[in-house]
Every structure is written in structure tokens, then in C-alpha cells.
Amino acid sequence: MNVEIRRRRFASVVGADIEFERIGTGYLFTEGPLWHPHERFLLFTDIPGNCINRWSREQGVTTFRRPSQMANGLTYDRRGRLIACEHATSRVTRTEPGGAITVLASHFDRKALNSPNDVVVKRDGAIYFTDPPYGRVEFYGVPRPQELTFQGVYRLEPDGGALTLLVDDFDRPNGLCFSPDERRLFVNDTNRGHIRVFDVGPNGTLTNGRVWAETQGEGKGVPDGMKIDSEGHLYCTGPGGIHVFDPEAACLGVIRVPEDTANFTWGDDDLRSLFIAASTSLYRVRVQVPGRPVF
């Protein structure tokens, strides 16, 4: 079977079984899948391939941007502008409607960021991102010394204002997502194998950090990509594939992906297709509960 069911509710959230459709392959390491809810296409990155790819039903996979500065995580802001985390440059950038690239963040305290990894945008326009050092090693980035002594989680004011360090005690902060009401922010730690949750204050700061869940199981995989569906179920990569948690942190089961999985997103018109970036390939599966549009 392609699923590992730990609680019966898994079947009503994901399905009693699923079929994988491989819609692209031959990449070096796929990441950052992002669905455009209005124009109905998917972007995804190939970090070592230095490329952002575009997929649509009509055209299949085409090149969206090359070079991509070894981009990793992608999202859209509330105006539909592309936000990208760049490994090669240690920047967070925004693509303007005319195609120009605006640098939103590159340094903190006069030192270069490690390598921004994943990014989300709050409804008020503030940008939150994680900053582990993966983009400073061979294959995933450009080898170079790390300037900062910590791995942080940051907040950017809307439209690229002040950069604030929110948390600095992670080993390898990676995937992050807001609860549906945006009162909590979830951030996983790849090396520690767990998901932490923080309360989000009125000014956007994070407090009361605590471990919310761990990704436990058999097979290759670590906490990396992480998102929440329209009913509050949290999906997070981990051993064996994608772990699905209910809002109370109980693991309902695991989508057992054919390849080591880095990230995923929901797409298609009903947001019930789960697009999965898994090592050399891009997969699609159908699930029961839809995701949420990015904007």
C-alpha cells in the first residue's frame, strides 16, 4: 500500500489508499512546489539544477527561470508576487510584475544570512522565513563559510521593511506554516526530528515555543516541507514520506512516497491534488480534504 494508516480518520482526510502519478522526473533535487490559484500552474525548484520549473496541464513542464540562484522555498505574497529563498545568494527576493527582482533580505546585523530555506506570508503581508545553512554546502548551494553563529527564524515587515530575528535556538529550522487563524506558527527542526509551535503576538513576534509533535517511523526522510490543509490537518515530511497530523498533534498516518520527499503543496481547481517534490521527481496524488490557496 502507498499509505500507512495509524488512525481511522486518515482515510477521510487522505484516503484509504492513493495512486501516485509521476508528472516530471530527471531532476537533481526538487523542492518548493507552489500552486498559482488563479492562473492554475505549478512552480517547483530544482536546487542543484539552478532552475525554477513550471508545470501546467496544457504545457507540461517548462523552464520558468534559469539561473534561479539555486532557489529553494517559494510562496506568493498577497498581491500574487513570487517570493523566493535563494541558496546561492543567501537572499529572500520578490519578483515584480514586470519581471524585475527585488531583494527583500540578505543580511542580519551586517552579516550575510545563512541560506533562506522556506517562507510563508501572513495575511497582513509580513514575511516569515527560516535560515539554516544548507545552501552553504556542495550540491545544495555554494560552499562558503557561515557568517552568523545561529540558525534563525525571521520576520520581514510587509513590502520588505525591517528584518526581525524571532527565534535563534533551532538546530536546523526548515518548514514553517501558520495555523488557519494565524494565531500560531509551526516550525520544524530537521536535525531534531520535531515540530515546534509558537504563539503569534499582535506585533508578529513569537512566544511560548514548545514541541508540538515528532515525526517517527521507518524509512528515509526528515522534517522539511510542512503545510496545513483547509480543516487544520498538518502535513510534514518525515521518515517514509509525508506524515499527517490532526489539529491535536495525533499522527493519523503516513503517505509513503516512492522517493525521499522534500516538500509538497495542494493544487488543481479543487485543491485536492497533492503535488509532491521528491528527490528526482514530481508526483501528484489525490486526497480527500483540500488544501488552502496561498492568496
mmCIF file of C-alpha atoms in Angstrom:
data_model
loop_
_atom_site.group_PDB
_atom_site.id
_atom_site.type_symbol
_atom_site.label_atom_id
_atom_site.label_comp_id
_atom_site.label_asym_id
_atom_site.label_seq_id
_atom_site.Cartn_x
_atom_site.Cartn_y
_atom_site.Cartn_z
ATOM 1 C CA MET A 1 0.000 0.000 0.000
ATOM 2 C CA ASN A 2 1.005 3.609 -0.550
ATOM 3 C CA VAL A 3 -0.272 4.698 2.852
ATOM 4 C CA GLU A 4 0.411 3.746 6.452
ATOM 5 C CA ILE A 5 -2.796 4.233 8.424
ATOM 6 C CA ARG A 6 -2.284 4.839 12.135
ATOM 7 C CA ARG A 7 -5.764 6.168 12.922
ATOM 8 C CA ARG A 8 -9.012 5.563 11.050
ATOM 9 C CA ARG A 9 -9.548 9.260 10.365
ATOM 10 C CA PHE A 10 -6.645 9.130 7.916
ATOM 11 C CA ALA A 11 -8.957 7.600 5.295
ATOM 12 C CA SER A 12 -11.347 10.559 5.402
ATOM 13 C CA VAL A 13 -8.508 13.101 5.254
ATOM 14 C CA VAL A 14 -6.173 11.499 2.701
ATOM 15 C CA GLY A 15 -7.784 8.259 1.530
ATOM 16 C CA ALA A 16 -7.731 4.556 2.314
ATOM 17 C CA ASP A 17 -5.204 4.205 -0.499
ATOM 18 C CA ILE A 18 -3.778 6.520 -3.125
ATOM 19 C CA GLU A 19 -2.178 6.310 -6.549
ATOM 20 C CA PHE A 20 0.962 8.216 -7.489
ATOM 21 C CA GLU A 21 1.146 9.953 -10.845
ATOM 22 C CA ARG A 22 4.667 10.981 -11.793
ATOM 23 C CA ILE A 23 4.343 14.166 -13.825
ATOM 24 C CA GLY A 24 8.042 15.020 -14.083
ATOM 25 C CA THR A 25 11.372 13.313 -13.465
ATOM 26 C CA GLY A 26 15.082 13.549 -14.215
ATOM 27 C CA TYR A 27 15.809 16.387 -11.791
ATOM 28 C CA LEU A 28 18.635 16.590 -9.267
ATOM 29 C CA PHE A 29 16.658 17.614 -6.154
ATOM 30 C CA THR A 30 13.149 19.027 -6.344
ATOM 31 C CA GLU A 31 11.760 21.481 -3.803
ATOM 32 C CA GLY A 32 9.452 24.454 -3.316
ATOM 33 C CA PRO A 33 6.221 23.372 -5.094
ATOM 34 C CA LEU A 34 3.810 26.303 -5.338
ATOM 35 C CA TRP A 35 0.364 26.408 -6.951
ATOM 36 C CA HIS A 36 -0.972 29.595 -8.531
ATOM 37 C CA PRO A 37 -4.688 29.507 -7.624
ATOM 38 C CA HIS A 38 -5.820 31.907 -10.350
ATOM 39 C CA GLU A 39 -3.623 31.063 -13.324
ATOM 40 C CA ARG A 40 -3.625 27.333 -12.498
ATOM 41 C CA PHE A 41 0.011 26.371 -12.825
ATOM 42 C CA LEU A 42 2.627 24.920 -10.502
ATOM 43 C CA LEU A 43 6.141 26.170 -9.877
ATOM 44 C CA PHE A 44 8.809 23.961 -8.332
ATOM 45 C CA THR A 45 12.537 24.302 -7.875
ATOM 46 C CA ASP A 46 15.465 22.061 -8.716
ATOM 47 C CA ILE A 47 18.072 23.400 -6.305
ATOM 48 C CA PRO A 48 21.266 21.816 -7.730
ATOM 49 C CA GLY A 49 19.867 22.257 -11.241
ATOM 50 C CA ASN A 50 19.698 26.012 -10.574
ATOM 51 C CA CYS A 51 16.229 26.201 -12.078
ATOM 52 C CA ILE A 52 12.621 27.037 -11.267
ATOM 53 C CA ASN A 53 10.286 24.896 -13.360
ATOM 54 C CA ARG A 54 6.669 25.463 -14.336
ATOM 55 C CA TRP A 55 4.030 22.752 -14.810
ATOM 56 C CA SER A 56 0.549 23.047 -16.277
ATOM 57 C CA ARG A 57 -1.899 20.550 -17.731
ATOM 58 C CA GLU A 58 -1.656 22.235 -21.108
ATOM 59 C CA GLN A 59 2.130 22.557 -21.432
ATOM 60 C CA GLY A 60 3.589 20.017 -19.030
ATOM 61 C CA VAL A 61 6.943 21.005 -17.509
ATOM 62 C CA THR A 62 8.732 24.054 -18.893
ATOM 63 C CA THR A 63 11.524 26.287 -17.602
ATOM 64 C CA PHE A 64 10.325 29.298 -15.629
ATOM 65 C CA ARG A 65 13.700 30.734 -14.536
ATOM 66 C CA ARG A 66 17.295 29.721 -15.112
ATOM 67 C CA PRO A 67 19.513 30.511 -13.318
ATOM 68 C CA SER A 68 17.406 30.611 -10.176
ATOM 69 C CA GLN A 69 20.259 31.334 -7.738
ATOM 70 C CA MET A 70 19.633 27.782 -6.504
ATOM 71 C CA ALA A 71 16.223 28.774 -5.167
ATOM 72 C CA ASN A 72 14.577 26.554 -2.570
ATOM 73 C CA GLY A 73 11.267 27.548 -0.948
ATOM 74 C CA LEU A 74 8.716 29.632 -2.839
ATOM 75 C CA THR A 75 5.487 31.407 -1.984
ATOM 76 C CA TYR A 76 3.313 34.278 -3.198
ATOM 77 C CA ASP A 77 2.600 37.459 -1.306
ATOM 78 C CA ARG A 78 -0.937 38.845 -1.022
ATOM 79 C CA ARG A 79 -0.579 40.589 -4.375
ATOM 80 C CA GLY A 80 0.491 37.414 -6.163
ATOM 81 C CA ARG A 81 4.171 38.327 -6.418
ATOM 82 C CA LEU A 82 6.627 35.448 -6.223
ATOM 83 C CA ILE A 83 8.783 35.277 -3.077
ATOM 84 C CA ALA A 84 11.869 33.048 -3.335
ATOM 85 C CA CYS A 85 14.531 31.798 -0.924
ATOM 86 C CA GLU A 86 17.872 31.724 -2.748
ATOM 87 C CA HIS A 87 20.611 29.381 -1.570
ATOM 88 C CA ALA A 88 23.395 30.706 -3.791
ATOM 89 C CA THR A 89 23.000 34.327 -2.697
ATOM 90 C CA SER A 90 21.560 33.949 0.834
ATOM 91 C CA ARG A 91 18.703 36.243 -0.174
ATOM 92 C CA VAL A 92 14.938 36.436 0.014
ATOM 93 C CA THR A 93 13.697 38.043 -3.191
ATOM 94 C CA ARG A 94 10.446 39.180 -4.770
ATOM 95 C CA THR A 95 9.630 39.065 -8.470
ATOM 96 C CA GLU A 96 7.806 42.189 -9.601
ATOM 97 C CA PRO A 97 5.000 42.110 -12.212
ATOM 98 C CA GLY A 98 7.416 43.226 -14.922
ATOM 99 C CA GLY A 99 9.962 40.551 -14.005
ATOM 100 C CA ALA A 100 12.437 42.659 -12.035
ATOM 101 C CA ILE A 101 13.921 41.050 -8.922
ATOM 102 C CA THR A 102 13.731 42.969 -5.638
ATOM 103 C CA VAL A 103 15.968 41.870 -2.759
ATOM 104 C CA LEU A 104 13.930 41.823 0.450
ATOM 105 C CA ALA A 105 16.559 40.412 2.829
ATOM 106 C CA SER A 106 20.196 39.373 2.540
ATOM 107 C CA HIS A 107 21.897 40.343 5.821
ATOM 108 C CA PHE A 108 21.205 40.480 9.527
ATOM 109 C CA ASP A 109 23.344 42.544 11.880
ATOM 110 C CA ARG A 110 25.677 43.293 8.928
ATOM 111 C CA LYS A 111 26.328 39.596 8.321
ATOM 112 C CA ALA A 112 25.060 37.556 5.399
ATOM 113 C CA LEU A 113 22.124 35.296 6.122
ATOM 114 C CA ASN A 114 22.933 31.580 6.130
ATOM 115 C CA SER A 115 20.715 30.443 3.242
ATOM 116 C CA PRO A 116 16.993 31.217 3.471
ATOM 117 C CA ASN A 117 15.129 27.948 3.101
ATOM 118 C CA ASP A 118 11.352 28.146 3.364
ATOM 119 C CA VAL A 119 8.958 31.068 3.505
ATOM 120 C CA VAL A 120 5.333 31.950 4.283
ATOM 121 C CA VAL A 121 3.366 35.199 4.113
ATOM 122 C CA LYS A 122 0.868 36.213 6.779
ATOM 123 C CA ARG A 123 -2.421 37.818 5.790
ATOM 124 C CA ASP A 124 -1.112 41.214 6.906
ATOM 125 C CA GLY A 125 1.706 40.891 4.366
ATOM 126 C CA ALA A 126 4.525 40.094 6.807
ATOM 127 C CA ILE A 127 7.013 37.512 5.520
ATOM 128 C CA TYR A 128 8.361 34.755 7.786
ATOM 129 C CA PHE A 129 11.283 32.548 6.755
ATOM 130 C CA THR A 130 13.760 30.016 8.111
ATOM 131 C CA ASP A 131 17.525 30.297 7.688
ATOM 132 C CA PRO A 132 19.529 27.066 8.089
ATOM 133 C CA PRO A 133 22.954 26.734 6.405
ATOM 134 C CA TYR A 134 22.121 24.071 3.777
ATOM 135 C CA GLY A 135 22.854 26.459 0.919
ATOM 136 C CA ARG A 136 26.471 26.803 2.035
ATOM 137 C CA VAL A 137 27.432 23.225 1.179
ATOM 138 C CA GLU A 138 28.186 21.430 -2.071
ATOM 139 C CA PHE A 139 25.272 20.229 -4.221
ATOM 140 C CA TYR A 140 22.580 22.226 -2.393
ATOM 141 C CA GLY A 141 24.361 25.558 -2.709
ATOM 142 C CA VAL A 142 27.663 27.375 -2.953
ATOM 143 C CA PRO A 143 30.314 26.272 -0.413
ATOM 144 C CA ARG A 144 31.340 29.234 1.732
ATOM 145 C CA PRO A 145 31.884 29.964 5.426
ATOM 146 C CA GLN A 146 28.877 30.722 7.582
ATOM 147 C CA GLU A 147 28.908 34.282 8.925
ATOM 148 C CA LEU A 148 26.136 34.012 11.515
ATOM 149 C CA THR A 149 26.612 31.797 14.568
ATOM 150 C CA PHE A 150 22.987 30.637 14.756
ATOM 151 C CA GLN A 151 20.138 29.327 12.601
ATOM 152 C CA GLY A 152 17.222 31.722 12.855
ATOM 153 C CA VAL A 153 13.570 32.267 12.098
ATOM 154 C CA TYR A 154 12.875 35.788 10.838
ATOM 155 C CA ARG A 155 10.040 38.189 10.132
ATOM 156 C CA LEU A 156 10.097 40.820 7.410
ATOM 157 C CA GLU A 157 7.740 43.774 7.599
ATOM 158 C CA PRO A 158 5.231 43.915 4.730
ATOM 159 C CA ASP A 159 6.764 45.033 1.435
ATOM 160 C CA GLY A 160 10.292 44.325 2.609
ATOM 161 C CA GLY A 161 10.621 46.556 5.646
ATOM 162 C CA ALA A 162 12.606 45.863 8.799
ATOM 163 C CA LEU A 163 14.010 42.371 9.367
ATOM 164 C CA THR A 164 13.466 40.945 12.864
ATOM 165 C CA LEU A 165 15.082 37.834 14.319
ATOM 166 C CA LEU A 166 12.307 35.928 16.099
ATOM 167 C CA VAL A 167 13.981 32.705 17.288
ATOM 168 C CA ASP A 168 17.630 31.630 17.279
ATOM 169 C CA ASP A 169 17.739 28.325 19.202
ATOM 170 C CA PHE A 170 16.965 25.888 16.381
ATOM 171 C CA ASP A 171 19.485 23.362 15.130
ATOM 172 C CA ARG A 172 18.145 23.300 11.560
ATOM 173 C CA PRO A 173 14.906 25.291 11.182
ATOM 174 C CA ASN A 174 13.192 24.282 7.978
ATOM 175 C CA GLY A 175 9.497 24.097 7.054
ATOM 176 C CA LEU A 176 7.002 26.518 8.561
ATOM 177 C CA CYS A 177 3.286 27.254 8.337
ATOM 178 C CA PHE A 178 0.590 29.216 10.136
ATOM 179 C CA SER A 179 -2.478 27.760 11.784
ATOM 180 C CA PRO A 180 -5.652 28.665 9.843
ATOM 181 C CA ASP A 181 -6.389 31.556 12.230
ATOM 182 C CA GLU A 182 -2.711 32.658 12.156
ATOM 183 C CA ARG A 183 -2.557 32.726 15.940
ATOM 184 C CA ARG A 184 0.158 30.047 15.917
ATOM 185 C CA LEU A 185 3.230 29.417 13.779
ATOM 186 C CA PHE A 186 4.594 25.895 13.330
ATOM 187 C CA VAL A 187 8.304 25.451 12.544
ATOM 188 C CA ASN A 188 10.041 22.105 12.193
ATOM 189 C CA ASP A 189 13.639 21.269 13.071
ATOM 190 C CA THR A 190 15.203 18.813 10.645
ATOM 191 C CA ASN A 191 18.033 17.574 12.865
ATOM 192 C CA ARG A 192 15.908 17.240 15.991
ATOM 193 C CA GLY A 193 13.085 15.474 14.166
ATOM 194 C CA HIS A 194 10.285 17.505 15.680
ATOM 195 C CA ILE A 195 7.772 20.278 15.071
ATOM 196 C CA ARG A 196 7.598 23.277 17.371
ATOM 197 C CA VAL A 197 4.692 25.686 17.701
ATOM 198 C CA PHE A 198 4.742 29.328 18.785
ATOM 199 C CA ASP A 199 2.054 31.804 19.730
ATOM 200 C CA VAL A 200 1.970 34.774 17.357
ATOM 201 C CA GLY A 201 1.617 38.134 19.078
ATOM 202 C CA PRO A 202 -0.288 41.169 17.755
ATOM 203 C CA ASN A 203 3.029 42.661 16.613
ATOM 204 C CA GLY A 204 4.059 39.458 14.835
ATOM 205 C CA THR A 205 6.559 38.245 17.427
ATOM 206 C CA LEU A 206 6.710 34.624 18.599
ATOM 207 C CA THR A 207 6.344 33.445 22.202
ATOM 208 C CA ASN A 208 5.738 30.272 24.203
ATOM 209 C CA GLY A 209 7.659 27.952 21.892
ATOM 210 C CA ARG A 210 7.124 24.260 22.636
ATOM 211 C CA VAL A 211 7.477 20.898 20.912
ATOM 212 C CA TRP A 212 4.154 20.063 19.260
ATOM 213 C CA ALA A 213 4.908 16.703 17.608
ATOM 214 C CA GLU A 214 7.679 14.397 16.415
ATOM 215 C CA THR A 215 7.955 12.628 13.074
ATOM 216 C CA GLN A 216 8.527 8.991 13.949
ATOM 217 C CA GLY A 217 8.571 5.972 11.680
ATOM 218 C CA GLU A 218 10.542 3.821 9.293
ATOM 219 C CA GLY A 219 12.195 4.802 6.049
ATOM 220 C CA LYS A 220 14.194 7.698 4.711
ATOM 221 C CA GLY A 221 13.040 11.226 5.346
ATOM 222 C CA VAL A 222 13.229 14.104 7.817
ATOM 223 C CA PRO A 223 11.078 17.111 8.725
ATOM 224 C CA ASP A 224 11.308 19.523 5.804
ATOM 225 C CA GLY A 225 8.269 20.781 3.901
ATOM 226 C CA MET A 226 5.206 21.450 6.065
ATOM 227 C CA LYS A 227 1.715 22.845 5.409
ATOM 228 C CA ILE A 228 -1.820 22.824 6.840
ATOM 229 C CA ASP A 229 -4.962 21.892 4.907
ATOM 230 C CA SER A 230 -8.363 23.592 4.963
ATOM 231 C CA GLU A 231 -9.524 21.627 8.027
ATOM 232 C CA GLY A 232 -6.403 22.187 10.107
ATOM 233 C CA HIS A 233 -4.583 18.909 9.467
ATOM 234 C CA LEU A 234 -0.828 19.434 9.422
ATOM 235 C CA TYR A 235 1.245 17.626 6.792
ATOM 236 C CA CYS A 236 5.003 17.324 7.355
ATOM 237 C CA THR A 237 7.665 15.304 5.583
ATOM 238 C CA GLY A 238 9.390 12.689 7.711
ATOM 239 C CA PRO A 239 10.528 9.056 7.754
ATOM 240 C CA GLY A 240 8.865 7.205 4.890
ATOM 241 C CA GLY A 241 7.125 10.149 3.258
ATOM 242 C CA ILE A 242 4.554 12.706 4.439
ATOM 243 C CA HIS A 243 3.161 12.478 7.983
ATOM 244 C CA VAL A 244 -0.384 13.733 8.525
ATOM 245 C CA PHE A 245 -1.359 15.083 11.961
ATOM 246 C CA ASP A 246 -4.749 16.120 13.269
ATOM 247 C CA PRO A 247 -5.136 19.548 14.937
ATOM 248 C CA GLU A 248 -4.398 17.950 18.334
ATOM 249 C CA ALA A 249 -1.000 16.619 17.116
ATOM 250 C CA ALA A 250 -2.021 12.966 16.767
ATOM 251 C CA CYS A 251 -0.376 11.360 13.735
ATOM 252 C CA LEU A 252 -3.139 9.896 11.567
ATOM 253 C CA GLY A 253 -0.776 8.161 9.178
ATOM 254 C CA VAL A 254 1.885 8.488 6.515
ATOM 255 C CA ILE A 255 1.730 8.936 2.754
ATOM 256 C CA ARG A 256 4.535 6.594 1.711
ATOM 257 C CA VAL A 257 6.178 8.357 -1.226
ATOM 258 C CA PRO A 258 8.308 6.378 -3.735
ATOM 259 C CA GLU A 259 11.282 8.738 -3.294
ATOM 260 C CA ASP A 260 12.783 10.732 -0.439
ATOM 261 C CA THR A 261 10.393 13.663 -0.038
ATOM 262 C CA ALA A 262 11.338 17.312 0.464
ATOM 263 C CA ASN A 263 8.129 19.292 0.043
ATOM 264 C CA PHE A 264 4.570 19.395 -1.312
ATOM 265 C CA THR A 265 1.582 21.632 -1.934
ATOM 266 C CA TRP A 266 -2.079 21.341 -2.879
ATOM 267 C CA GLY A 267 -3.303 22.365 -6.301
ATOM 268 C CA ASP A 268 -5.716 21.915 -9.213
ATOM 269 C CA ASP A 269 -9.098 23.624 -9.271
ATOM 270 C CA ASP A 270 -10.437 21.851 -6.178
ATOM 271 C CA LEU A 271 -7.114 21.980 -4.267
ATOM 272 C CA ARG A 272 -7.380 18.233 -3.693
ATOM 273 C CA SER A 273 -4.317 17.300 -5.727
ATOM 274 C CA LEU A 274 -1.195 17.000 -3.610
ATOM 275 C CA PHE A 275 1.898 17.848 -5.666
ATOM 276 C CA ILE A 276 4.973 16.234 -4.115
ATOM 277 C CA ALA A 277 8.601 17.230 -4.706
ATOM 278 C CA ALA A 278 10.542 14.030 -4.100
ATOM 279 C CA SER A 279 14.241 13.924 -4.965
ATOM 280 C CA THR A 280 14.435 13.407 -8.742
ATOM 281 C CA SER A 281 10.714 13.592 -9.469
ATOM 282 C CA LEU A 282 7.459 15.486 -9.113
ATOM 283 C CA TYR A 283 4.383 13.436 -8.184
ATOM 284 C CA ARG A 284 0.675 14.097 -7.884
ATOM 285 C CA VAL A 285 -1.846 12.246 -5.721
ATOM 286 C CA ARG A 286 -5.493 12.922 -4.959
ATOM 287 C CA VAL A 287 -6.592 13.453 -1.345
ATOM 288 C CA GLN A 288 -9.967 13.895 0.345
ATOM 289 C CA VAL A 289 -9.602 17.201 2.218
ATOM 290 C CA PRO A 290 -8.497 20.164 0.094
ATOM 291 C CA GLY A 291 -5.651 22.488 0.887
ATOM 292 C CA ARG A 292 -5.823 26.264 1.156
ATOM 293 C CA PRO A 293 -4.935 28.827 -1.525
ATOM 294 C CA VAL A 294 -1.787 30.843 -0.864
ATOM 295 C CA PHE A 295 -3.514 34.119 -1.768
#
